[in-house]
């Protein structure tokens, strides 16, 4: 393990204006290559953790270091995927995927090479000329992931990316996401409501409690990668899901 | 319903409506006592007047189209620039909207003589007045579009470090297009009407410069009613052409991606 973590939260506190405290002295550290899931009841501030990481919102107190930098300075190392695919409806899939690079002034030749590569990764190369409304929900989300990967980020922030999809599609995309990660090494912060999803994807699961948001427990998931369909059938996986569920339930009852 | 019959019905039904209107028109004409039939000249008389007055009506239509086009074009350009300004902040909107409203709320026949004092009677005034009437719906709609960009997309652009100009031209302007075209369709309806009314109030027949409004005044003062009806018909056609062109441009810009158009690919 490298000595210095890639991402480090030190006593991070966040409140919006004079509102209640959303995050209360959150401290966590993620190493390069970690797949970190954040899970907790609604209102526990897990999405806020990602927004702070992305520099979309200022901290109230504490510090965040990404590769030793503040979030604003580290923006180039991050990519964000959220619940909505947020594609530009007037652009084709190909042009959507190229948007982030276009905004950074990357030349067209390089952009199209990247675009081909990332659309291969999400297995949507044949949809390059389609418009978003011609795609299914799962396909849109894959385009959204491809667009995020186009920047070759060191850290991928995913805010319930599969929350609006049906169970089958979600499981497929979970497997695909891990398959992509085998080829492209990035560190992931993944927010979800689904215990099964968190366990399947992550090597570390953080359970948060709400009002104010605090980290209640970190649970390690020592299942070996690559994980596949088979992983979901293993007793170790089921035991971990049950364990995380138990912790999550205790957090929710404590809040109620 | 048999799906094959749909395109057929789409042609048949409007044609049937047209035939019905014509029949009703003739019926009313012959129902009137003979000395009052001038009130509604029959379609064939209108057609004959159209043919006999074709050179005058064509010239008038050309002049009116010119004024309408210049005013309409001016409205598009100015409204776009103004919308960009208005989209900057609620403060800018609050300070400018009341005065834009004032311009729109002043009736054209009152604005016309003022315009004539400034620009003289003729094409310049007609264009200016058409501009004044066409640009409000464009400004309102385009501004609304520019400030209604999906917040998630704005945030995404911020995250990717997009500059203000990039955000404006890669995100906000394309996102505002459907709104812009809504404004454009209203403006395309208003512009030909505006040009005709402006022509009646601020036009000039000097150098064959009279438009359809002028022509209507002449025919009405000479009690040439079939020709007056023919003028009305030409005005309608002009309006249709304006709208058809705008609808076609909107279709070209939006049908690939906007949900107001049916998907043709699946």
Short mmCIF file of C-alpha atoms in Angstrom, two decimals:
data_model
loop_
_atom_site.label_atom_id
_atom_site.label_comp_id
_atom_site.label_asym_id
_atom_site.label_seq_id
_atom_site.Cartn_x
_atom_site.Cartn_y
_atom_site.Cartn_z
CA UNK A 1 0.00 0.00 0.00
CA UNK A 2 1.34 3.42 -0.90
CA UNK A 3 1.90 5.67 2.07
CA UNK A 4 -0.15 8.66 0.96
CA UNK A 5 -3.81 8.13 0.05
CA UNK A 6 -5.17 9.36 -3.29
CA UNK A 7 -8.18 10.96 -1.65
CA UNK A 8 -8.32 12.11 1.92
CA UNK A 9 -11.17 13.72 3.86
CA UNK A 10 -10.13 15.33 7.15
CA UNK A 11 -12.96 16.30 9.50
CA UNK A 12 -15.07 17.54 6.61
CA UNK A 13 -18.18 19.39 7.70
CA UNK A 14 -20.78 20.78 5.35
CA UNK A 15 -23.90 22.83 5.85
CA UNK A 16 -25.80 24.84 3.26
CA UNK A 17 -26.17 28.41 4.50
CA UNK A 18 -27.78 28.41 7.92
CA UNK A 19 -29.40 25.04 7.32
CA UNK A 20 -28.78 21.90 9.37
CA UNK A 21 -25.39 20.24 9.24
CA UNK A 22 -25.36 17.82 6.31
CA UNK A 23 -22.00 16.23 6.90
CA UNK A 24 -20.43 16.15 10.34
CA UNK A 25 -16.65 15.73 10.66
CA UNK A 26 -16.31 13.09 7.97
CA UNK A 27 -12.87 11.57 7.69
CA UNK A 28 -11.92 8.91 5.21
CA UNK A 29 -9.00 7.98 3.03
CA UNK A 30 -9.04 6.08 -0.23
CA UNK A 31 -6.00 4.50 -1.85
CA UNK A 32 -5.39 4.43 -5.55
CA UNK A 33 -7.39 1.60 -7.07
CA UNK A 34 -10.00 1.50 -4.33
CA UNK A 35 -13.63 1.04 -5.24
CA UNK A 36 -15.40 2.89 -2.44
CA UNK A 37 -19.15 2.70 -1.99
CA UNK A 38 -21.12 5.09 0.16
CA UNK A 39 -24.44 3.80 1.39
CA UNK A 40 -26.93 5.16 3.88
CA UNK A 41 -30.47 6.40 4.39
CA UNK A 42 -31.79 9.34 2.36
CA UNK A 43 -30.45 12.63 3.62
CA UNK A 44 -27.22 11.18 4.99
CA UNK A 45 -25.20 13.42 2.69
CA UNK A 46 -23.63 10.68 0.60
CA UNK A 47 -24.24 12.60 -2.63
CA UNK A 48 -22.83 15.68 -0.94
CA UNK A 49 -19.58 13.80 -0.39
CA UNK A 50 -19.26 13.45 -4.17
CA UNK A 51 -20.23 17.06 -4.84
CA UNK A 52 -17.57 18.24 -2.42
CA UNK A 53 -15.02 15.96 -4.06
CA UNK A 54 -15.92 17.36 -7.46
CA UNK A 55 -15.50 20.90 -6.20
CA UNK A 56 -19.11 21.71 -7.04
CA UNK A 57 -19.76 22.98 -3.56
CA UNK A 58 -17.43 24.59 -0.97
CA UNK A 59 -16.59 22.97 2.36
CA UNK A 60 -17.81 24.49 5.60
CA UNK A 61 -14.89 23.11 7.61
CA UNK A 62 -12.15 20.55 7.25
CA UNK A 63 -10.03 19.67 4.23
CA UNK A 64 -10.17 17.44 1.21
CA UNK A 65 -6.98 16.47 -0.56
CA UNK A 66 -7.00 14.78 -3.95
CA UNK A 67 -3.52 13.73 -5.00
CA UNK A 68 -2.37 16.40 -2.55
CA UNK A 69 -4.51 19.11 -4.18
CA UNK A 70 -7.72 20.90 -3.27
CA UNK A 71 -10.83 19.73 -5.23
CA UNK A 72 -10.92 22.78 -7.56
CA UNK A 73 -7.32 22.22 -8.58
CA UNK A 74 -7.86 18.51 -9.08
CA UNK A 75 -10.87 18.89 -11.40
CA UNK A 76 -8.87 17.52 -14.34
CA UNK A 77 -8.44 14.19 -12.57
CA UNK A 78 -12.14 13.65 -11.92
CA UNK A 79 -15.15 12.60 -13.92
CA UNK A 80 -18.74 12.53 -12.69
CA UNK A 81 -21.60 10.20 -13.59
CA UNK A 82 -24.96 10.91 -11.98
CA UNK A 83 -28.44 9.42 -11.72
CA UNK A 84 -29.58 11.16 -14.89
CA UNK A 85 -27.51 10.38 -17.97
CA UNK A 86 -27.39 14.18 -18.67
CA UNK A 87 -26.69 13.76 -22.37
CA UNK A 88 -27.16 16.70 -24.70
CA UNK A 89 -30.26 15.63 -26.64
CA UNK A 90 -29.31 17.56 -29.79
CA UNK A 91 -25.98 15.78 -30.21
CA UNK A 92 -25.36 12.27 -31.47
CA UNK A 93 -23.84 9.71 -29.14
CA UNK A 94 -20.43 10.31 -30.74
CA UNK A 95 -20.60 14.08 -30.25
CA UNK A 96 -21.88 13.69 -26.70
CA UNK A 97 -18.92 11.55 -25.80
CA UNK A 98 -16.58 14.15 -27.30
CA UNK A 99 -18.02 17.10 -25.35
CA UNK A 100 -15.65 17.01 -22.33
CA UNK A 101 -12.58 16.86 -24.55
CA UNK A 102 -13.99 19.54 -26.82
CA UNK A 103 -14.41 21.80 -23.81
CA UNK A 104 -10.74 21.26 -23.01
CA UNK A 105 -9.64 22.10 -26.54
CA UNK A 106 -8.45 18.61 -27.48
CA UNK A 107 -7.95 18.43 -31.29
CA UNK A 108 -10.56 16.59 -33.36
CA UNK A 109 -8.31 13.70 -34.43
CA UNK A 110 -7.48 12.83 -30.87
CA UNK A 111 -11.13 13.26 -29.84
CA UNK A 112 -12.41 10.78 -32.38
CA UNK A 113 -9.76 8.23 -31.38
CA UNK A 114 -10.82 8.54 -27.74
CA UNK A 115 -14.46 8.40 -28.69
CA UNK A 116 -14.00 5.13 -30.59
CA UNK A 117 -12.07 3.66 -27.68
CA UNK A 118 -14.59 4.54 -24.95
CA UNK A 119 -17.62 3.54 -27.04
CA UNK A 120 -15.90 0.17 -27.56
CA UNK A 121 -15.48 -0.08 -23.80
CA UNK A 122 -19.20 0.36 -23.16
CA UNK A 123 -20.05 -1.76 -26.23
CA UNK A 124 -21.99 0.95 -28.02
CA UNK A 125 -19.76 1.57 -31.04
CA UNK A 126 -22.62 0.82 -33.42
CA UNK A 127 -24.76 3.53 -31.81
CA UNK A 128 -22.28 6.34 -32.47
CA UNK A 129 -24.60 8.18 -34.84
CA UNK A 130 -27.79 7.69 -32.85
CA UNK A 131 -29.42 10.49 -30.89
CA UNK A 132 -30.01 9.99 -27.16
CA UNK A 133 -33.77 9.62 -27.54
CA UNK A 134 -33.20 6.56 -29.72
CA UNK A 135 -31.48 4.77 -26.84
CA UNK A 136 -32.83 2.76 -23.91
CA UNK A 137 -32.23 3.92 -20.34
CA UNK A 138 -29.36 1.48 -19.89
CA UNK A 139 -27.74 2.54 -23.16
CA UNK A 140 -27.98 6.21 -22.21
CA UNK A 141 -26.22 5.45 -18.95
CA UNK A 142 -23.48 3.59 -20.81
CA UNK A 143 -22.97 6.63 -23.04
CA UNK A 144 -22.80 8.78 -19.92
CA UNK A 145 -20.11 6.48 -18.51
CA UNK A 146 -18.23 6.52 -21.83
CA UNK A 147 -18.29 10.31 -21.79
CA UNK A 148 -16.83 10.31 -18.27
CA UNK A 149 -14.11 7.85 -19.31
CA UNK A 150 -13.18 10.00 -22.30
CA UNK A 151 -11.18 12.23 -19.99
CA UNK A 152 -9.15 9.26 -18.74
CA UNK A 153 -9.92 10.27 -15.15
CA UNK A 154 -7.94 9.05 -12.18
CA UNK A 155 -11.08 9.16 -10.05
CA UNK A 156 -14.58 8.33 -11.17
CA UNK A 157 -17.47 9.70 -9.10
CA UNK A 158 -20.72 7.83 -9.57
CA UNK A 159 -23.88 9.14 -7.93
CA UNK A 160 -26.48 6.36 -8.06
CA UNK A 161 -25.81 5.91 -11.78
CA UNK A 162 -27.98 2.80 -12.06
CA UNK A 163 -30.70 3.88 -9.61
CA UNK A 164 -33.30 4.50 -12.29
CA UNK A 165 -32.73 1.22 -14.12
CA UNK A 166 -34.41 -2.15 -13.72
CA UNK A 167 -32.73 -4.92 -11.72
CA UNK A 168 -31.48 -6.93 -14.70
CA UNK A 169 -29.97 -3.94 -16.50
CA UNK A 170 -28.42 -2.80 -13.27
CA UNK A 171 -26.69 -6.13 -12.66
CA UNK A 172 -25.40 -6.22 -16.22
CA UNK A 173 -24.04 -2.70 -15.95
CA UNK A 174 -22.41 -3.51 -12.63
CA UNK A 175 -20.53 -6.34 -14.29
CA UNK A 176 -19.64 -4.14 -17.24
CA UNK A 177 -18.38 -1.39 -15.00
CA UNK A 178 -16.02 -3.81 -13.28
CA UNK A 179 -14.93 -5.24 -16.62
CA UNK A 180 -14.04 -1.74 -17.81
CA UNK A 181 -12.16 -1.15 -14.61
CA UNK A 182 -10.01 -4.21 -15.34
CA UNK A 183 -8.79 -2.38 -18.46
CA UNK A 184 -8.74 1.19 -17.22
CA UNK A 185 -7.44 1.66 -13.75
CA UNK A 186 -9.37 4.31 -11.88
CA UNK A 187 -10.42 4.83 -8.33
CA UNK A 188 -14.16 4.91 -7.82
CA UNK A 189 -16.49 6.63 -5.38
CA UNK A 190 -19.90 5.11 -5.79
CA UNK A 191 -23.08 6.30 -4.10
CA UNK A 192 -25.97 3.84 -4.00
CA UNK A 193 -29.09 2.73 -2.16
CA UNK A 194 -28.54 -0.88 -3.05
CA UNK A 195 -26.58 -3.02 -0.62
CA UNK A 196 -26.12 -5.77 -3.20
CA UNK A 197 -24.69 -3.32 -5.68
CA UNK A 198 -22.33 -1.80 -3.12
CA UNK A 199 -20.99 -5.19 -2.07
CA UNK A 200 -20.67 -6.50 -5.61
CA UNK A 201 -18.67 -3.52 -6.84
CA UNK A 202 -16.57 -2.33 -3.93
CA UNK A 203 -13.61 -3.37 -1.92
CA UNK A 204 -14.69 -0.90 0.78
CA UNK A 205 -18.21 0.06 1.84
CA UNK A 206 -18.87 3.06 4.05
CA UNK A 207 -22.19 3.12 5.86
CA UNK A 208 -23.40 6.62 6.70
CA UNK A 209 -26.05 7.72 9.18
CA UNK A 210 -28.27 10.71 8.61
CA UNK A 211 -29.03 14.04 10.30
CA UNK A 212 -26.24 14.88 10.44
CA UNK A 213 -24.37 12.66 7.99
CA UNK A 214 -21.63 10.71 9.71
CA UNK A 215 -19.61 7.68 8.77
CA UNK A 216 -20.88 4.92 11.04
CA UNK A 217 -18.90 1.97 9.83
CA UNK A 218 -16.43 0.90 7.21
CA UNK A 219 -16.86 -2.65 5.97
CA UNK A 220 -14.14 -4.28 3.88
CA UNK A 221 -15.24 -6.52 1.01
CA UNK A 222 -12.38 -9.00 0.53
CA UNK A 223 -13.97 -10.80 -2.45
CA UNK A 224 -11.34 -11.19 -5.18
CA UNK A 225 -11.58 -9.29 -8.48
CA UNK A 226 -12.49 -9.89 -11.26
CA UNK A 227 -16.00 -10.40 -10.00
CA UNK A 228 -18.59 -11.96 -12.25
CA UNK A 229 -22.05 -13.43 -12.18
CA UNK A 230 -20.54 -16.31 -10.21
CA UNK A 231 -19.59 -13.92 -7.43
CA UNK A 232 -23.26 -13.25 -6.74
CA UNK A 233 -23.79 -16.96 -6.04
CA UNK A 234 -20.96 -17.36 -3.53
CA UNK A 235 -21.79 -17.72 0.18
CA UNK A 236 -19.13 -15.15 1.08
CA UNK A 237 -20.94 -12.57 -1.05
CA UNK A 238 -24.29 -13.33 0.59
CA UNK A 239 -22.79 -13.13 4.03
CA UNK A 240 -21.34 -9.70 3.25
CA UNK A 241 -24.66 -8.45 1.85
CA UNK A 242 -26.41 -9.64 5.00
CA UNK A 243 -23.78 -7.99 7.15
CA UNK A 244 -23.98 -4.61 5.38
CA UNK A 245 -27.79 -4.80 5.45
CA UNK A 246 -27.68 -5.37 9.19
CA UNK A 247 -25.45 -2.36 9.76
CA UNK A 248 -27.59 -0.22 7.47
CA UNK A 249 -30.75 -1.28 9.30
CA UNK A 250 -29.25 -0.46 12.70
CA UNK A 251 -28.31 2.99 11.38
CA UNK A 252 -31.82 3.55 10.07
CA UNK A 253 -33.52 2.44 13.29
CA UNK A 254 -31.21 4.64 15.33
CA UNK A 255 -32.30 7.59 13.21
CA UNK A 256 -36.02 6.82 13.42
CA UNK B 1 -58.85 2.29 -38.80
CA UNK B 2 -57.04 0.87 -41.76
CA UNK B 3 -53.55 2.41 -41.50
CA UNK B 4 -53.35 2.67 -45.31
CA UNK B 5 -56.26 5.06 -45.38
CA UNK B 6 -54.62 7.63 -43.10
CA UNK B 7 -52.50 9.56 -45.63
CA UNK B 8 -55.45 9.47 -47.98
CA UNK B 9 -57.75 10.94 -45.32
CA UNK B 10 -55.14 13.55 -44.54
CA UNK B 11 -55.58 14.89 -48.06
CA UNK B 12 -59.27 14.16 -48.45
CA UNK B 13 -60.56 15.82 -45.30
CA UNK B 14 -58.99 19.28 -45.84
CA UNK B 15 -60.15 19.14 -49.48
CA UNK B 16 -63.65 18.30 -48.30
CA UNK B 17 -63.57 21.22 -45.86
CA UNK B 18 -62.51 23.50 -48.71
CA UNK B 19 -65.33 22.30 -50.93
CA UNK B 20 -67.81 22.83 -48.11
CA UNK B 21 -66.60 26.39 -47.51
CA UNK B 22 -66.86 27.18 -51.23
CA UNK B 23 -70.38 25.76 -51.38
CA UNK B 24 -71.40 27.76 -48.33
CA UNK B 25 -69.81 30.88 -49.84
CA UNK B 26 -71.82 30.51 -53.05
CA UNK B 27 -74.95 29.70 -51.06
CA UNK B 28 -74.67 32.88 -48.99
CA UNK B 29 -73.91 34.91 -52.09
CA UNK B 30 -77.06 33.74 -53.89
CA UNK B 31 -79.12 33.85 -50.73
CA UNK B 32 -78.52 37.60 -50.52
CA UNK B 33 -80.92 39.85 -52.43
CA UNK B 34 -79.43 40.92 -55.75
CA UNK B 35 -78.68 44.50 -54.67
CA UNK B 36 -76.71 43.25 -51.67
CA UNK B 37 -74.66 40.54 -53.36
CA UNK B 38 -71.69 42.93 -53.58
CA UNK B 39 -71.22 42.28 -49.86
CA UNK B 40 -69.83 38.84 -50.60
CA UNK B 41 -68.43 38.52 -54.12
CA UNK B 42 -68.50 34.89 -55.29
CA UNK B 43 -65.22 32.96 -55.51
CA UNK B 44 -65.12 33.10 -59.30
CA UNK B 45 -65.41 36.92 -59.21
CA UNK B 46 -62.56 37.04 -56.68
CA UNK B 47 -60.48 34.80 -58.95
CA UNK B 48 -61.24 37.02 -61.92
CA UNK B 49 -60.24 40.11 -59.92
CA UNK B 50 -57.07 38.33 -58.91
CA UNK B 51 -56.26 37.66 -62.55
CA UNK B 52 -57.14 41.20 -63.72
CA UNK B 53 -55.17 42.87 -60.93
CA UNK B 54 -52.30 40.40 -60.97
CA UNK B 55 -49.55 42.90 -61.91
CA UNK B 56 -50.58 45.35 -59.16
CA UNK B 57 -51.10 42.68 -56.55
CA UNK B 58 -47.81 40.98 -57.42
CA UNK B 59 -45.91 44.27 -57.08
CA UNK B 60 -47.72 45.04 -53.81
CA UNK B 61 -47.04 41.55 -52.48
CA UNK B 62 -43.38 41.94 -53.38
CA UNK B 63 -43.16 45.28 -51.58
CA UNK B 64 -44.93 43.92 -48.51
CA UNK B 65 -42.75 40.81 -48.48
CA UNK B 66 -39.69 43.03 -48.59
CA UNK B 67 -40.82 45.04 -45.58
CA UNK B 68 -41.91 41.92 -43.73
CA UNK B 69 -38.63 40.13 -44.43
CA UNK B 70 -36.42 43.06 -43.41
CA UNK B 71 -38.44 43.62 -40.23
CA UNK B 72 -38.53 39.90 -39.45
CA UNK B 73 -34.80 39.46 -40.07
CA UNK B 74 -34.02 42.49 -37.95
CA UNK B 75 -36.26 41.08 -35.20
CA UNK B 76 -34.40 37.75 -35.24
CA UNK B 77 -30.96 39.34 -35.01
CA UNK B 78 -31.84 41.99 -32.42
CA UNK B 79 -33.92 39.63 -30.29
CA UNK B 80 -31.13 37.06 -30.21
CA UNK B 81 -28.59 39.62 -29.02
CA UNK B 82 -31.06 41.07 -26.53
CA UNK B 83 -31.96 37.61 -25.22
CA UNK B 84 -28.30 36.87 -24.54
CA UNK B 85 -28.16 40.08 -22.53
CA UNK B 86 -31.43 39.36 -20.71
CA UNK B 87 -30.31 35.83 -19.84
CA UNK B 88 -27.40 37.23 -17.83
CA UNK B 89 -29.35 37.95 -14.66
CA UNK B 90 -32.79 38.52 -13.17
CA UNK B 91 -31.65 42.08 -12.47
CA UNK B 92 -31.09 42.80 -16.17
CA UNK B 93 -34.48 41.30 -16.97
CA UNK B 94 -36.22 43.33 -14.29
CA UNK B 95 -34.66 46.54 -15.60
CA UNK B 96 -35.42 45.93 -19.28
CA UNK B 97 -38.62 43.90 -19.54
CA UNK B 98 -41.08 46.69 -18.62
CA UNK B 99 -39.77 48.85 -21.45
CA UNK B 100 -39.86 46.03 -23.96
CA UNK B 101 -43.45 45.43 -22.86
CA UNK B 102 -44.23 49.12 -23.38
CA UNK B 103 -43.07 48.85 -26.97
CA UNK B 104 -45.22 45.79 -27.54
CA UNK B 105 -48.26 47.32 -25.85
CA UNK B 106 -48.24 50.47 -28.00
CA UNK B 107 -50.65 49.75 -30.87
CA UNK B 108 -49.10 49.81 -34.30
CA UNK B 109 -51.40 52.54 -35.71
CA UNK B 110 -50.12 54.86 -32.97
CA UNK B 111 -46.51 53.84 -33.38
CA UNK B 112 -46.78 54.32 -37.15
CA UNK B 113 -47.02 58.13 -37.37
CA UNK B 114 -44.17 58.45 -34.88
CA UNK B 115 -42.12 56.15 -37.03
CA UNK B 116 -43.00 58.21 -40.10
CA UNK B 117 -41.68 61.36 -38.41
CA UNK B 118 -38.37 59.60 -37.85
CA UNK B 119 -37.90 57.47 -40.94
CA UNK B 120 -40.37 58.91 -43.46
CA UNK B 121 -43.23 56.99 -45.09
CA UNK B 122 -42.22 53.91 -47.03
CA UNK B 123 -40.11 50.78 -46.77
CA UNK B 124 -37.96 51.97 -43.86
CA UNK B 125 -40.97 52.67 -41.66
CA UNK B 126 -42.78 49.50 -42.71
CA UNK B 127 -39.69 47.43 -41.86
CA UNK B 128 -39.23 49.16 -38.52
CA UNK B 129 -42.86 48.66 -37.53
CA UNK B 130 -42.76 45.01 -38.57
CA UNK B 131 -39.66 44.63 -36.47
CA UNK B 132 -41.42 46.24 -33.50
CA UNK B 133 -44.33 43.81 -33.69
CA UNK B 134 -42.34 40.64 -34.44
CA UNK B 135 -39.53 40.90 -31.97
CA UNK B 136 -41.33 40.66 -28.63
CA UNK B 137 -42.39 36.99 -28.84
CA UNK B 138 -38.88 36.18 -30.02
CA UNK B 139 -37.23 37.92 -27.09
CA UNK B 140 -39.55 36.42 -24.50
CA UNK B 141 -39.26 32.87 -25.80
CA UNK B 142 -35.54 32.88 -26.52
CA UNK B 143 -34.73 34.41 -23.13
CA UNK B 144 -36.91 31.83 -21.41
CA UNK B 145 -35.05 29.12 -23.30
CA UNK B 146 -31.64 30.50 -22.38
CA UNK B 147 -32.47 30.57 -18.68
CA UNK B 148 -34.21 27.18 -18.62
CA UNK B 149 -31.15 25.04 -19.29
CA UNK B 150 -31.18 21.77 -17.35
CA UNK B 151 -29.33 22.46 -14.09
CA UNK B 152 -27.63 19.07 -14.24
CA UNK B 153 -26.14 19.94 -17.61
CA UNK B 154 -24.93 23.32 -16.38
CA UNK B 155 -23.26 21.59 -13.46
CA UNK B 156 -21.68 19.04 -15.77
CA UNK B 157 -20.20 21.84 -17.86
CA UNK B 158 -18.87 23.50 -14.73
CA UNK B 159 -17.29 20.24 -13.68
CA UNK B 160 -15.58 19.93 -17.05
CA UNK B 161 -14.21 23.42 -16.61
CA UNK B 162 -16.25 24.99 -19.43
CA UNK B 163 -15.81 28.75 -19.82
CA UNK B 164 -18.74 31.16 -19.94
CA UNK B 165 -18.68 31.33 -23.75
CA UNK B 166 -18.44 27.57 -24.12
CA UNK B 167 -21.35 27.16 -21.75
CA UNK B 168 -23.33 29.69 -23.74
CA UNK B 169 -22.72 28.40 -27.25
CA UNK B 170 -22.29 24.67 -26.69
CA UNK B 171 -25.00 24.33 -24.07
CA UNK B 172 -27.42 27.22 -23.53
CA UNK B 173 -28.01 28.33 -27.09
CA UNK B 174 -28.72 24.86 -28.53
CA UNK B 175 -30.91 24.09 -25.52
CA UNK B 176 -32.88 27.28 -26.19
CA UNK B 177 -33.54 26.41 -29.85
CA UNK B 178 -37.00 24.85 -29.31
CA UNK B 179 -38.06 27.99 -27.42
CA UNK B 180 -36.55 30.22 -30.10
CA UNK B 181 -38.53 28.40 -32.79
CA UNK B 182 -41.75 28.78 -30.80
CA UNK B 183 -41.08 32.52 -30.79
CA UNK B 184 -40.16 32.42 -34.46
CA UNK B 185 -43.46 30.77 -35.40
CA UNK B 186 -45.42 33.48 -33.59
CA UNK B 187 -43.23 36.15 -35.18
CA UNK B 188 -43.72 34.61 -38.63
CA UNK B 189 -47.48 34.98 -38.17
CA UNK B 190 -47.17 38.54 -36.92
CA UNK B 191 -44.62 39.81 -39.47
CA UNK B 192 -46.76 39.70 -42.66
CA UNK B 193 -49.79 41.07 -40.79
CA UNK B 194 -47.60 43.73 -39.23
CA UNK B 195 -46.16 44.67 -42.60
CA UNK B 196 -49.63 45.06 -44.11
CA UNK B 197 -50.95 47.17 -41.23
CA UNK B 198 -47.73 49.19 -41.23
CA UNK B 199 -48.15 49.72 -44.95
CA UNK B 200 -51.66 51.11 -44.35
CA UNK B 201 -50.37 53.49 -41.68
CA UNK B 202 -46.85 54.33 -42.73
CA UNK B 203 -46.50 53.09 -46.29
CA UNK B 204 -45.94 55.13 -49.41
CA UNK B 205 -47.00 54.47 -52.99
CA UNK B 206 -44.24 56.67 -54.36
CA UNK B 207 -42.16 54.91 -57.00
CA UNK B 208 -44.51 51.88 -57.07
CA UNK B 209 -43.55 51.27 -53.46
CA UNK B 210 -47.06 50.56 -52.17
CA UNK B 211 -47.74 47.25 -50.49
CA UNK B 212 -50.81 45.11 -49.94
CA UNK B 213 -52.13 47.47 -47.27
CA UNK B 214 -52.01 50.34 -49.67
CA UNK B 215 -53.63 48.25 -52.37
CA UNK B 216 -56.45 47.33 -49.97
CA UNK B 217 -57.08 51.01 -49.20
CA UNK B 218 -57.24 51.83 -52.91
CA UNK B 219 -59.67 48.99 -53.72
CA UNK B 220 -61.87 49.74 -50.77
CA UNK B 221 -62.07 53.46 -51.59
CA UNK B 222 -62.98 52.59 -55.18
CA UNK B 223 -65.56 50.04 -54.00
CA UNK B 224 -63.80 47.30 -55.98
CA UNK B 225 -64.82 44.56 -53.58
CA UNK B 226 -63.80 41.45 -55.53
CA UNK B 227 -60.32 42.99 -55.82
CA UNK B 228 -60.35 43.69 -52.08
CA UNK B 229 -61.14 40.02 -51.43
CA UNK B 230 -58.35 39.08 -53.84
CA UNK B 231 -55.97 41.26 -51.83
CA UNK B 232 -57.05 39.45 -48.68
CA UNK B 233 -56.32 36.12 -50.38
CA UNK B 234 -52.84 37.26 -51.41
CA UNK B 235 -52.15 38.41 -47.84
CA UNK B 236 -53.19 34.99 -46.55
CA UNK B 237 -50.89 33.22 -49.00
CA UNK B 238 -48.03 35.45 -47.94
CA UNK B 239 -48.66 34.53 -44.31
CA UNK B 240 -48.79 30.84 -45.19
CA UNK B 241 -45.48 31.05 -47.04
CA UNK B 242 -43.82 32.77 -44.07
CA UNK B 243 -45.12 30.12 -41.70
CA UNK B 244 -44.25 27.24 -44.00
CA UNK B 245 -40.65 28.41 -44.34
CA UNK B 246 -40.27 28.79 -40.57
CA UNK B 247 -41.85 25.37 -39.94
CA UNK B 248 -39.45 23.84 -42.45
CA UNK B 249 -36.42 25.46 -40.82
CA UNK B 250 -37.63 24.38 -37.37
CA UNK B 251 -38.09 20.85 -38.65
CA UNK B 252 -34.56 20.81 -40.05
CA UNK B 253 -33.12 22.05 -36.77
CA UNK B 254 -35.14 19.94 -34.35
CA UNK B 255 -36.65 16.78 -35.81
CA UNK B 256 -33.59 14.61 -35.13
CA UNK B 257 -33.65 15.10 -31.43
CA UNK B 258 -36.60 17.05 -30.09
CA UNK B 259 -39.54 15.22 -28.58
CA UNK B 260 -42.05 17.50 -30.27
CA UNK B 261 -41.27 15.58 -33.47
CA UNK B 262 -42.15 11.95 -33.98
CA UNK B 263 -39.30 9.53 -34.23
CA UNK B 264 -39.12 8.31 -37.81
CA UNK B 265 -36.35 5.75 -37.36
CA UNK B 266 -38.07 3.12 -35.25
#
